[in-house]
XYZ file of C-alpha atoms in Angstrom:
82
model
C 102.181 176.694 125.353
C 105.178 178.891 124.701
C 104.626 182.190 126.375
C 106.319 185.585 126.271
C 105.303 186.574 129.788
C 103.704 185.094 132.918
C 100.215 186.389 131.985
C 100.369 184.796 128.545
C 101.423 181.489 130.137
C 98.514 181.700 132.660
C 95.965 182.437 129.851
C 97.364 179.611 127.780
C 96.935 177.180 130.635
C 93.391 178.496 131.421
C 92.514 178.042 127.692
C 93.901 174.442 127.662
C 91.882 173.553 130.803
C 88.725 175.171 129.428
C 89.110 173.239 126.144
C 89.594 169.969 128.092
C 86.383 170.626 130.053
C 84.425 171.429 126.888
C 85.697 168.327 125.051
C 85.576 165.880 127.926
C 86.059 162.226 127.012
C 83.819 162.396 123.886
C 85.301 162.277 120.366
C 85.523 165.577 118.468
C 84.618 166.276 114.834
C 86.973 168.142 112.520
C 85.351 170.145 109.685
C 86.810 172.338 106.935
C 90.293 170.685 107.340
C 93.013 172.524 105.330
C 96.716 173.441 105.601
C 97.593 176.885 106.903
C 99.071 179.447 104.534
C 102.584 177.982 104.953
C 101.642 174.350 104.815
C 103.163 173.505 108.176
C 100.025 173.319 110.203
C 96.513 172.110 109.786
C 93.526 174.369 110.230
C 90.069 172.931 111.098
C 86.857 173.760 112.813
C 86.561 171.575 115.922
C 83.204 170.580 117.251
C 82.780 168.944 120.604
C 80.720 165.782 121.078
C 77.780 168.094 122.064
C 78.185 170.059 118.766
C 79.729 173.266 120.226
C 82.333 175.098 118.115
C 85.535 174.872 120.272
C 87.127 178.015 118.786
C 83.943 180.078 119.298
C 83.718 178.965 122.877
C 87.287 179.951 123.596
C 86.834 183.304 121.914
C 83.629 183.868 123.816
C 85.489 183.082 127.108
C 88.138 185.678 126.223
C 90.805 182.967 125.982
C 91.407 183.153 122.229
C 91.036 185.695 119.464
C 89.768 185.390 115.868
C 92.662 184.912 113.381
C 92.546 186.103 109.746
C 96.152 185.617 108.789
C 97.516 188.780 110.350
C 100.534 189.021 112.637
C 100.033 187.350 116.027
C 98.924 189.848 118.611
C 100.694 189.488 121.985
C 98.782 188.947 125.348
C 101.563 190.715 127.297
C 101.870 194.448 127.853
C 104.693 196.337 126.136
C 107.247 195.425 128.796
C 107.026 191.714 128.119
C 106.269 191.173 131.827
C 102.482 190.673 131.516
């Protein structure tokens, strides 16, 4: 939830709320669990109780981007103000 600008904070909160709605109270399933390239975090596919892929749903909603190991792309404009 760390943000570099107000727009990034707003998008992060929207993504969190959207994920909560998709998950609901049902348990989730983690698939393809593995450490990230530095070993400090865990990567996994997250399926909701209804079988939806959480990452795909957030990407489709424009609240996340695919990640392939490249440098993180900002959600802020060049001024850092959103």
